[in-house]
């Protein structure tokens, strides 16, 4: 799935002549779904016993489904002389995408924490042999996700401010 998703994003980028983060809202959401899948694979490699896929798969499917309800019209491409604006815009979109991915992973880890806490509190057995990690480990992983994503979101917002304040050249400065 990840390989097919990657090829689709490359095809979209070559069709529009822009990176998917900058082309359309649909492509941006699909890149976010791709980043969530990559984070799932990273978490799986780091800890094979963490069943995060059961919780992340619905999020990825919702993102992919939601992508088809938003605009797929490519946004206007900046002129070639505004290379600095394009670079800041790409950095802005990339940092926000990575930060939002961290927040999604943190949300999923929080849901795992809530489920595990409920099972332990009510002395319920595991459902279908789904063994979740202990609460301390889930809390630690969630903290890492938040500690990583908050600076990325902050830097992404700052890059957006720089992009917005950058003086535009041309007949219609914004």
mmCIF file of C-alpha atoms in Angstrom:
data_model
loop_
_atom_site.group_PDB
_atom_site.id
_atom_site.type_symbol
_atom_site.label_atom_id
_atom_site.label_comp_id
_atom_site.label_asym_id
_atom_site.label_seq_id
_atom_site.Cartn_x
_atom_site.Cartn_y
_atom_site.Cartn_z
ATOM 1 C CA UNK A 1 0.000 0.000 0.000
ATOM 2 C CA UNK A 2 2.787 2.405 0.861
ATOM 3 C CA UNK A 3 4.519 1.781 -2.465
ATOM 4 C CA UNK A 4 1.306 2.325 -4.433
ATOM 5 C CA UNK A 5 0.562 5.451 -2.412
ATOM 6 C CA UNK A 6 4.079 6.744 -3.105
ATOM 7 C CA UNK A 7 3.743 6.142 -6.843
ATOM 8 C CA UNK A 8 0.394 7.927 -6.844
ATOM 9 C CA UNK A 9 1.870 10.970 -5.112
ATOM 10 C CA UNK A 10 4.790 11.037 -7.568
ATOM 11 C CA UNK A 11 2.356 10.780 -10.494
ATOM 12 C CA UNK A 12 0.287 13.644 -9.097
ATOM 13 C CA UNK A 13 3.412 15.733 -8.613
ATOM 14 C CA UNK A 14 4.587 15.148 -12.158
ATOM 15 C CA UNK A 15 1.113 15.850 -13.542
ATOM 16 C CA UNK A 16 0.829 19.221 -11.798
ATOM 17 C CA UNK A 17 4.523 20.090 -11.967
ATOM 18 C CA UNK A 18 4.509 20.853 -8.242
ATOM 19 C CA UNK A 19 5.272 18.854 -5.112
ATOM 20 C CA UNK A 20 2.102 17.310 -3.622
ATOM 21 C CA UNK A 21 2.435 19.466 -0.499
ATOM 22 C CA UNK A 22 2.004 22.582 -2.623
ATOM 23 C CA UNK A 23 -0.336 21.460 -5.387
ATOM 24 C CA UNK A 24 -3.827 20.914 -3.944
ATOM 25 C CA UNK A 25 -5.634 20.271 -0.690
ATOM 26 C CA UNK A 26 -6.386 16.702 -1.762
ATOM 27 C CA UNK A 27 -2.721 15.975 -2.378
ATOM 28 C CA UNK A 28 -1.776 17.584 0.934
ATOM 29 C CA UNK A 29 -4.156 15.289 2.845
ATOM 30 C CA UNK A 30 -2.836 12.284 0.921
ATOM 31 C CA UNK A 31 0.717 13.266 1.889
ATOM 32 C CA UNK A 32 -0.460 13.441 5.506
ATOM 33 C CA UNK A 33 -1.883 9.905 5.179
ATOM 34 C CA UNK A 34 1.458 8.799 3.672
ATOM 35 C CA UNK A 35 3.352 10.330 6.608
ATOM 36 C CA UNK A 36 1.067 8.542 9.083
ATOM 37 C CA UNK A 37 1.791 5.243 7.326
ATOM 38 C CA UNK A 38 5.535 5.933 7.488
ATOM 39 C CA UNK A 39 5.246 6.743 11.192
ATOM 40 C CA UNK A 40 3.366 3.464 11.703
ATOM 41 C CA UNK A 41 6.174 1.562 9.995
ATOM 42 C CA UNK A 42 8.750 3.417 12.097
ATOM 43 C CA UNK A 43 6.924 2.573 15.325
ATOM 44 C CA UNK A 44 6.609 -1.040 14.208
ATOM 45 C CA UNK A 45 10.339 -1.296 13.515
ATOM 46 C CA UNK A 46 11.155 0.292 16.893
ATOM 47 C CA UNK A 47 8.727 -1.914 18.818
ATOM 48 C CA UNK A 48 7.252 -4.977 17.170
ATOM 49 C CA UNK A 49 4.902 -5.638 20.090
ATOM 50 C CA UNK A 50 3.170 -2.250 19.852
ATOM 51 C CA UNK A 51 -0.166 -2.884 18.065
ATOM 52 C CA UNK A 52 -0.438 0.673 16.773
ATOM 53 C CA UNK A 53 -1.604 -0.463 13.334
ATOM 54 C CA UNK A 54 -5.019 -1.458 14.652
ATOM 55 C CA UNK A 55 -5.529 2.109 15.797
ATOM 56 C CA UNK A 56 -3.745 3.957 12.946
ATOM 57 C CA UNK A 57 -5.393 2.112 10.051
ATOM 58 C CA UNK A 58 -8.815 3.743 10.613
ATOM 59 C CA UNK A 59 -7.151 7.169 10.769
ATOM 60 C CA UNK A 60 -5.349 6.542 7.467
ATOM 61 C CA UNK A 61 -8.558 5.320 5.835
ATOM 62 C CA UNK A 62 -10.444 8.379 7.095
ATOM 63 C CA UNK A 63 -7.733 10.681 5.713
ATOM 64 C CA UNK A 64 -7.793 8.957 2.329
ATOM 65 C CA UNK A 65 -11.595 9.053 2.261
ATOM 66 C CA UNK A 66 -11.672 12.713 3.289
ATOM 67 C CA UNK A 67 -9.196 13.570 0.522
ATOM 68 C CA UNK A 68 -11.844 12.863 -2.091
ATOM 69 C CA UNK A 69 -14.242 15.417 -0.591
ATOM 70 C CA UNK A 70 -11.843 18.353 -0.808
ATOM 71 C CA UNK A 71 -10.635 20.353 -3.773
ATOM 72 C CA UNK A 72 -8.234 18.719 -6.201
ATOM 73 C CA UNK A 73 -7.691 21.902 -8.190
ATOM 74 C CA UNK A 74 -3.973 22.777 -8.178
ATOM 75 C CA UNK A 75 -3.165 26.050 -6.478
ATOM 76 C CA UNK A 76 -1.464 28.745 -8.518
ATOM 77 C CA UNK A 77 2.245 28.209 -8.855
ATOM 78 C CA UNK A 78 4.471 31.080 -7.813
ATOM 79 C CA UNK A 79 6.590 32.654 -10.469
ATOM 80 C CA UNK A 80 10.131 31.443 -11.049
ATOM 81 C CA UNK A 81 11.663 34.625 -9.650
ATOM 82 C CA UNK A 82 10.007 33.921 -6.287
ATOM 83 C CA UNK A 83 12.240 30.936 -5.522
ATOM 84 C CA UNK A 84 12.689 32.088 -1.933
ATOM 85 C CA UNK A 85 8.912 32.190 -1.411
ATOM 86 C CA UNK A 86 8.571 28.698 -2.905
ATOM 87 C CA UNK A 87 11.284 27.394 -0.572
ATOM 88 C CA UNK A 88 9.691 28.972 2.511
ATOM 89 C CA UNK A 89 6.264 27.691 1.451
ATOM 90 C CA UNK A 90 7.619 24.172 0.991
ATOM 91 C CA UNK A 91 9.355 24.315 4.378
ATOM 92 C CA UNK A 92 6.114 25.647 5.914
ATOM 93 C CA UNK A 93 4.030 22.816 4.422
ATOM 94 C CA UNK A 94 6.585 20.116 5.295
ATOM 95 C CA UNK A 95 6.946 21.222 8.910
ATOM 96 C CA UNK A 96 3.186 21.447 9.362
ATOM 97 C CA UNK A 97 2.697 18.035 7.749
ATOM 98 C CA UNK A 98 5.269 16.415 10.032
ATOM 99 C CA UNK A 99 3.874 18.219 13.078
ATOM 100 C CA UNK A 100 0.314 17.150 12.310
ATOM 101 C CA UNK A 101 1.540 13.592 11.791
ATOM 102 C CA UNK A 102 3.087 13.707 15.253
ATOM 103 C CA UNK A 103 -0.199 14.937 16.683
ATOM 104 C CA UNK A 104 -2.104 12.135 14.934
ATOM 105 C CA UNK A 105 0.319 9.567 16.350
ATOM 106 C CA UNK A 106 -0.033 11.188 19.778
ATOM 107 C CA UNK A 107 -3.819 11.014 19.467
ATOM 108 C CA UNK A 108 -3.668 7.327 18.565
ATOM 109 C CA UNK A 109 -1.318 6.585 21.450
ATOM 110 C CA UNK A 110 -3.713 8.455 23.743
ATOM 111 C CA UNK A 111 -6.594 6.296 22.527
ATOM 112 C CA UNK A 112 -4.494 3.204 23.216
ATOM 113 C CA UNK A 113 -3.825 4.555 26.716
ATOM 114 C CA UNK A 114 -7.553 5.089 27.333
ATOM 115 C CA UNK A 115 -8.414 1.578 26.123
ATOM 116 C CA UNK A 116 -5.685 -0.016 28.239
ATOM 117 C CA UNK A 117 -6.688 2.041 31.279
ATOM 118 C CA UNK A 118 -10.315 0.983 30.871
ATOM 119 C CA UNK A 119 -9.344 -2.684 30.552
ATOM 120 C CA UNK A 120 -7.206 -2.502 33.666
ATOM 121 C CA UNK A 121 -9.724 -0.507 35.703
ATOM 122 C CA UNK A 122 -12.618 -2.849 34.967
ATOM 123 C CA UNK A 123 -10.495 -6.023 35.078
ATOM 124 C CA UNK A 124 -11.536 -6.890 31.534
ATOM 125 C CA UNK A 125 -9.597 -9.441 29.510
ATOM 126 C CA UNK A 126 -7.840 -8.559 26.268
ATOM 127 C CA UNK A 127 -10.049 -8.445 23.196
ATOM 128 C CA UNK A 128 -8.947 -10.950 20.527
ATOM 129 C CA UNK A 129 -5.531 -11.271 22.191
ATOM 130 C CA UNK A 130 -4.773 -7.592 21.569
ATOM 131 C CA UNK A 131 -2.043 -6.958 24.124
ATOM 132 C CA UNK A 132 -1.416 -3.288 24.676
ATOM 133 C CA UNK A 133 1.751 -2.012 26.371
ATOM 134 C CA UNK A 134 1.629 -0.853 29.954
ATOM 135 C CA UNK A 135 0.346 2.614 30.741
ATOM 136 C CA UNK A 136 3.793 4.034 31.537
ATOM 137 C CA UNK A 137 5.151 3.070 28.131
ATOM 138 C CA UNK A 138 2.125 4.477 26.308
ATOM 139 C CA UNK A 139 2.423 7.723 28.288
ATOM 140 C CA UNK A 140 6.147 7.952 27.452
ATOM 141 C CA UNK A 141 5.541 7.365 23.727
ATOM 142 C CA UNK A 142 2.728 9.923 23.741
ATOM 143 C CA UNK A 143 5.011 12.451 25.419
ATOM 144 C CA UNK A 144 7.650 11.869 22.730
ATOM 145 C CA UNK A 145 5.051 12.414 20.003
ATOM 146 C CA UNK A 146 3.930 15.690 21.569
ATOM 147 C CA UNK A 147 7.486 16.887 22.303
ATOM 148 C CA UNK A 148 8.430 16.286 18.667
ATOM 149 C CA UNK A 149 5.273 17.660 17.058
ATOM 150 C CA UNK A 150 4.858 20.927 18.985
ATOM 151 C CA UNK A 151 8.219 22.419 17.839
ATOM 152 C CA UNK A 152 7.525 21.261 14.274
ATOM 153 C CA UNK A 153 4.113 22.958 14.313
ATOM 154 C CA UNK A 154 5.608 26.099 15.831
ATOM 155 C CA UNK A 155 8.373 26.276 13.224
ATOM 156 C CA UNK A 156 5.817 25.585 10.487
ATOM 157 C CA UNK A 157 3.684 28.482 11.689
ATOM 158 C CA UNK A 158 6.720 30.777 11.816
ATOM 159 C CA UNK A 159 7.647 29.801 8.253
ATOM 160 C CA UNK A 160 4.071 30.611 7.249
ATOM 161 C CA UNK A 161 4.381 34.041 8.833
ATOM 162 C CA UNK A 162 7.666 34.646 6.980
ATOM 163 C CA UNK A 163 6.018 33.538 3.743
ATOM 164 C CA UNK A 164 3.053 35.828 4.361
ATOM 165 C CA UNK A 165 5.230 38.830 5.137
ATOM 166 C CA UNK A 166 7.680 38.241 2.269
ATOM 167 C CA UNK A 167 7.472 41.131 -0.223
ATOM 168 C CA UNK A 168 5.980 39.977 -3.511
ATOM 169 C CA UNK A 169 7.255 41.089 -6.871
ATOM 170 C CA UNK A 170 5.138 41.428 -9.919
ATOM 171 C CA UNK A 171 2.047 43.283 -11.114
ATOM 172 C CA UNK A 172 -0.289 42.126 -8.299
ATOM 173 C CA UNK A 173 1.534 41.980 -4.987
ATOM 174 C CA UNK A 174 -0.538 40.314 -2.299
#
